[in-house]
CSV table of C-alpha atoms in Angstrom, one decimal:
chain,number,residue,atom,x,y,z
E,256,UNK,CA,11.0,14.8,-6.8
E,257,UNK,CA,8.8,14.7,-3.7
E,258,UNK,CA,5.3,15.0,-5.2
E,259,UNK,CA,6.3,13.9,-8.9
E,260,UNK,CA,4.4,16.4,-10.3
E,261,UNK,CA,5.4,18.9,-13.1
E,262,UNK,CA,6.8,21.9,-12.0
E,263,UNK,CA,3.8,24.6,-12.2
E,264,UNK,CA,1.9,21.6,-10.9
E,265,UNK,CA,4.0,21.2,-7.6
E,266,UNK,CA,2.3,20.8,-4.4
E,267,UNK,CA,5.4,20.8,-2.3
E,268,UNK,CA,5.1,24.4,-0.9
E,269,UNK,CA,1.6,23.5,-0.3
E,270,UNK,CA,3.0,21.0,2.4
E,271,UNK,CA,3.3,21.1,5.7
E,272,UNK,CA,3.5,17.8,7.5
E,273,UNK,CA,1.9,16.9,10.7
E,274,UNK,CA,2.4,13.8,12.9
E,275,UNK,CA,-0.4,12.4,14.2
E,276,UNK,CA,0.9,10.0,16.7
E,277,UNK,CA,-0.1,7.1,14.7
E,278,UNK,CA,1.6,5.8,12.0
E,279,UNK,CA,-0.1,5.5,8.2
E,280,UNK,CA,1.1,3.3,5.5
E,281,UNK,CA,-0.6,3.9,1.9
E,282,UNK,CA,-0.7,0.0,0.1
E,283,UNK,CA,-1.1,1.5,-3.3
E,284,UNK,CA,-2.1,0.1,-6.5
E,285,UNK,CA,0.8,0.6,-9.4
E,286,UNK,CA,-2.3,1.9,-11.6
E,287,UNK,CA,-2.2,5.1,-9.1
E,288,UNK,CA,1.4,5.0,-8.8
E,289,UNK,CA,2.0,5.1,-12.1
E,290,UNK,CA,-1.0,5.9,-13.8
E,291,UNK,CA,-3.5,8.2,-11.7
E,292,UNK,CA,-2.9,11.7,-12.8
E,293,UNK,CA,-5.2,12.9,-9.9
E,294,UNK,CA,-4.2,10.3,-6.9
E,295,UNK,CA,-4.5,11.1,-3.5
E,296,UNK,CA,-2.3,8.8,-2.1
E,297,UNK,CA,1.0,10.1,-2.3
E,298,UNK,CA,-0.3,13.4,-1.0
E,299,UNK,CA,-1.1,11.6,2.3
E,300,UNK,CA,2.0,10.5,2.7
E,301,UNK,CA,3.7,13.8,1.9
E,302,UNK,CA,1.2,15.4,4.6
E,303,UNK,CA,2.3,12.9,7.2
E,304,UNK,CA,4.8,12.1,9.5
E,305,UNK,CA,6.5,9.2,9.4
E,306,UNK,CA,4.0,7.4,6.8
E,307,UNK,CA,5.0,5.1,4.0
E,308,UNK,CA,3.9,4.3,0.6
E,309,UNK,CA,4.2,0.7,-0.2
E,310,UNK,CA,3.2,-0.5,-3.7
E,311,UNK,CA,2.0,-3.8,-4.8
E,312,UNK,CA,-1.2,-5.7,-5.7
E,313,UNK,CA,-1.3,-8.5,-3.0
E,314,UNK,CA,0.8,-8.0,0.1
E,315,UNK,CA,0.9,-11.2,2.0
E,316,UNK,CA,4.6,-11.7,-0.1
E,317,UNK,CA,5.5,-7.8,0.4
E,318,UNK,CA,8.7,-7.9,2.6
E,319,UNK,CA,8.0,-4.1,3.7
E,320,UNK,CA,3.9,-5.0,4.5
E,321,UNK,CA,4.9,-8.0,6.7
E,322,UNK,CA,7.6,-6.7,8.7
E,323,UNK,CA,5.7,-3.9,9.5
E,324,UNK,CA,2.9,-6.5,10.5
E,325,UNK,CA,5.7,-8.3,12.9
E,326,UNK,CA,6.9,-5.2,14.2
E,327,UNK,CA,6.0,-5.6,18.1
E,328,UNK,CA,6.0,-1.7,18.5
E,329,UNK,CA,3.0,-1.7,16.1
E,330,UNK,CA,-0.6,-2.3,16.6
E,331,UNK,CA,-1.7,-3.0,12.9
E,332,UNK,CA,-5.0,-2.1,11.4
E,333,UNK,CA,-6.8,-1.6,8.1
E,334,UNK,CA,-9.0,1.3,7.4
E,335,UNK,CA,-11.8,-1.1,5.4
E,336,UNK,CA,-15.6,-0.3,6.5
E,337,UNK,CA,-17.3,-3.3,5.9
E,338,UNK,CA,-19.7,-5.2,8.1
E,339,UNK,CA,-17.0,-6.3,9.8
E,340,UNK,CA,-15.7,-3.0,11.0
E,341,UNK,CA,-15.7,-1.3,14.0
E,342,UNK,CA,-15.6,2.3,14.2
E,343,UNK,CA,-14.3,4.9,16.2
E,344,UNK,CA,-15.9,5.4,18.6
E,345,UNK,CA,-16.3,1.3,19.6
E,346,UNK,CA,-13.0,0.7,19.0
E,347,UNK,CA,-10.9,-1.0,21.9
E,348,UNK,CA,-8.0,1.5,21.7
E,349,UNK,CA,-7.1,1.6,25.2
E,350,UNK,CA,-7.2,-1.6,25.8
E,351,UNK,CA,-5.3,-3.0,22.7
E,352,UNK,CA,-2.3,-0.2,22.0
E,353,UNK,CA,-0.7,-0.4,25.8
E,354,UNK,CA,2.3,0.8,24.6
E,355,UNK,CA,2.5,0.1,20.4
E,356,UNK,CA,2.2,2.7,18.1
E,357,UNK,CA,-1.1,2.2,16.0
E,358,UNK,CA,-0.6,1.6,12.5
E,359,UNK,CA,-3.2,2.3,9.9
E,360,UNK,CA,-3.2,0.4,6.5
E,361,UNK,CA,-4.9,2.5,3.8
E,362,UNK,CA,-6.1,1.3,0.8
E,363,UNK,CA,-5.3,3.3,-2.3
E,364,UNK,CA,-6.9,2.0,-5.6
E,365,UNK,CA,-10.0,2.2,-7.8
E,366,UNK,CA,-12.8,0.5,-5.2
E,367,UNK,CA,-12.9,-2.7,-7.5
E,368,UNK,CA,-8.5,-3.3,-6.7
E,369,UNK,CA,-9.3,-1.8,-3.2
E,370,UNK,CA,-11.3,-4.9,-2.7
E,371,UNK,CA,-9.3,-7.5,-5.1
E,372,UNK,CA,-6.3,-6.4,-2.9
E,373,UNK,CA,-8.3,-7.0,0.4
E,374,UNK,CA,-9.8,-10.1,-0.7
E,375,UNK,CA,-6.3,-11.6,-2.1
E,376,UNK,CA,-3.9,-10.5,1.2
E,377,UNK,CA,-5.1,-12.5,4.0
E,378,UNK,CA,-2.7,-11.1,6.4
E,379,UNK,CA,-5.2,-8.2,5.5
E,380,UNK,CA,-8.2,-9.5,5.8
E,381,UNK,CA,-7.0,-11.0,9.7
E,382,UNK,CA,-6.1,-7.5,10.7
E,383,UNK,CA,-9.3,-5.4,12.8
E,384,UNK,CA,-10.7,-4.2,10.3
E,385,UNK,CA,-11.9,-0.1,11.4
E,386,UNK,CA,-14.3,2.5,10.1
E,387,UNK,CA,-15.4,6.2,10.6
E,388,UNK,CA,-17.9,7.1,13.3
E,389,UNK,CA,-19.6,9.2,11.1
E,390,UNK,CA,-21.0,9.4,7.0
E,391,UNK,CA,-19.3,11.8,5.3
E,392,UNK,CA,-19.5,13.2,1.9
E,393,UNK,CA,-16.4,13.6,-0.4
E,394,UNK,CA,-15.1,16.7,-1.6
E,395,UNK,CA,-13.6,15.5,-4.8
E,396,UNK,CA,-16.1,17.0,-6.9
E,397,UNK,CA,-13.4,16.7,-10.5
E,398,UNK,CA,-13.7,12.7,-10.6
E,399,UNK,CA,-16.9,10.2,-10.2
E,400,UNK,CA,-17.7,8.3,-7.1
E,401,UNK,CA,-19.6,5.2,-6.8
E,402,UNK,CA,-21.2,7.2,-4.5
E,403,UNK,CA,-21.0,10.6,-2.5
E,404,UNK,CA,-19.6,9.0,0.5
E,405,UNK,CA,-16.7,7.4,-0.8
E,406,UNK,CA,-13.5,9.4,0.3
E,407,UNK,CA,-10.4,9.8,-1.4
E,408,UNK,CA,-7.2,8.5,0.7
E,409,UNK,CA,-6.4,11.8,1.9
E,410,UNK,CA,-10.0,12.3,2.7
E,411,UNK,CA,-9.8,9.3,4.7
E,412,UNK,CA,-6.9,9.9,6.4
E,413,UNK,CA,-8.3,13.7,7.2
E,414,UNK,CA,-11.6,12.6,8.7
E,415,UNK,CA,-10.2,9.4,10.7
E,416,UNK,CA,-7.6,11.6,12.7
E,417,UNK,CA,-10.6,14.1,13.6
E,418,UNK,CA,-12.2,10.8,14.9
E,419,UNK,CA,-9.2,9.7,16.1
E,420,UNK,CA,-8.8,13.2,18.4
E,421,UNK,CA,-12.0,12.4,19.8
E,422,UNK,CA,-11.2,8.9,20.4
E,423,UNK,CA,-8.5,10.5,22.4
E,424,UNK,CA,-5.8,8.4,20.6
E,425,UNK,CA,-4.5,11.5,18.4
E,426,UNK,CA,-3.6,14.9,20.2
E,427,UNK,CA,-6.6,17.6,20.7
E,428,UNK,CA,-3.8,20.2,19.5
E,429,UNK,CA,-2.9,18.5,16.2
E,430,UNK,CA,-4.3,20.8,13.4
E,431,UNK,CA,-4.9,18.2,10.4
E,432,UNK,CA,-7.0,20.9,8.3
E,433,UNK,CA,-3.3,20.9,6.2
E,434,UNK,CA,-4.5,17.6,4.7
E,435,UNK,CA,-7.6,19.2,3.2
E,436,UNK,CA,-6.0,22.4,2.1
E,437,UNK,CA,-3.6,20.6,-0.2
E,438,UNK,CA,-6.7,18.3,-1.5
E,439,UNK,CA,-8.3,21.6,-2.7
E,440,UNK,CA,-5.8,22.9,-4.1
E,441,UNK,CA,-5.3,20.0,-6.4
E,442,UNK,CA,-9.3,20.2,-7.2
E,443,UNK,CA,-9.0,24.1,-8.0
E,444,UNK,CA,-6.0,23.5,-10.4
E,445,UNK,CA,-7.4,20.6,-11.9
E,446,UNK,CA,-10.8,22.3,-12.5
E,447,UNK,CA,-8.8,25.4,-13.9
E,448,UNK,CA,-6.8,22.8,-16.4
E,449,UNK,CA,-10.4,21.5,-17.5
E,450,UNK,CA,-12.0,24.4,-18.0
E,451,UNK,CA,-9.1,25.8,-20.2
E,452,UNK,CA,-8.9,22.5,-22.3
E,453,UNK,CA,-12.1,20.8,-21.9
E,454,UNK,CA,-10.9,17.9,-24.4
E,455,UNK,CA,-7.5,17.3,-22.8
E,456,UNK,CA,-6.8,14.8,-20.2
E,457,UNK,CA,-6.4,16.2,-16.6
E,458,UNK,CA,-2.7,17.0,-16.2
């Protein structure tokens, strides 16, 4: 009921949420909702402390989205590296946060809806847009990138609170590796699945 997966494909013992400090919301596509047998973006939120999944397409009519956006105890960005994007390590956070929480939008979709839902949500597009410090490569070896340095959500949310330790906006102590463990996990079982039914669907 947690992960909605099928019972020998359960992640929940897998599990072991952290809380970052900051607080994550997933704006997921319903084609990963409802659709994406491998989706990453439900597993970020299981991983996380006080993280939401919000579902939608466009999101400047999403009651949830926009009171979180008026919620004066939230600093609101989206994780979205285009030209406009700042990373990490030029990031005002001192100066902005004071005393809000920073909350992080992630988007979870194919990279064409990533960007139709962007483009459409202009309470989006106003927010700071950030980005990673560094290039990194994705791990998810079972599905086709655009290219090798496109993350999956919960690669996304891994590397950005590594960043954000060093920003010094997430605790040095936190231990995030959790968020990868469960990510390959779902790669091993889903490469066992293909490999023992190359012709089926991944489960």
């Amino acid at each position: 009921a947690r992960c909605f997966r099928r019972v020998k494909t359960c992640y929940c013992k897998a599990i072991d949420p952290i809380d970052p400090g900051v607080k994550f919301v997933v704006l997921m596509h319903p084609k990963e909702a409802f659709k994406q047998k491998t989706g990453t973006g439900r597993l970020t939120h299981l991983n996380l402390v006080d993280s939401e999944v919000i579902v939608d397409t466009t999101f400047d009519h999403n009651a949830r989205t926009q009171a979180l956006l008026n919620d004066p105890a939230y600093y609101p960005v989206v994780l979205y590296p285009d030209e406009a994007a700042q990373d990490t390590e030029t990031f005002p956070f001192a100066s902005v946060l004071h005393r809000k929480k920073l909350l992080i939008f992630l988007i979870d979709a194919t990279w064409t809806f990533a960007y139709k839902m962007i483009t459409r949500s202009a309470s989006l597009q106003a927010l700071p847009h950030l980005s990673f410090r560094e290039a990194y490569r994705s791990r998810f070896e079972i599905k086709k990138q655009p290219a090798a340095t496109y993350l999956s959500t919960i690669e996304s949310a891994y590397y950005l609170i590594k960043e954000l330790q060093t920003a010094g906006v997430c605790a040095q102590n936190l231990n995030p590796e959790g968020l990868m463990d469960v990510f390959e996990l779902l790669i091993t079982r889903q490469k066992h699945f293909i490999a023992a039914s190359p012709t089926s669907p991944l489960v």
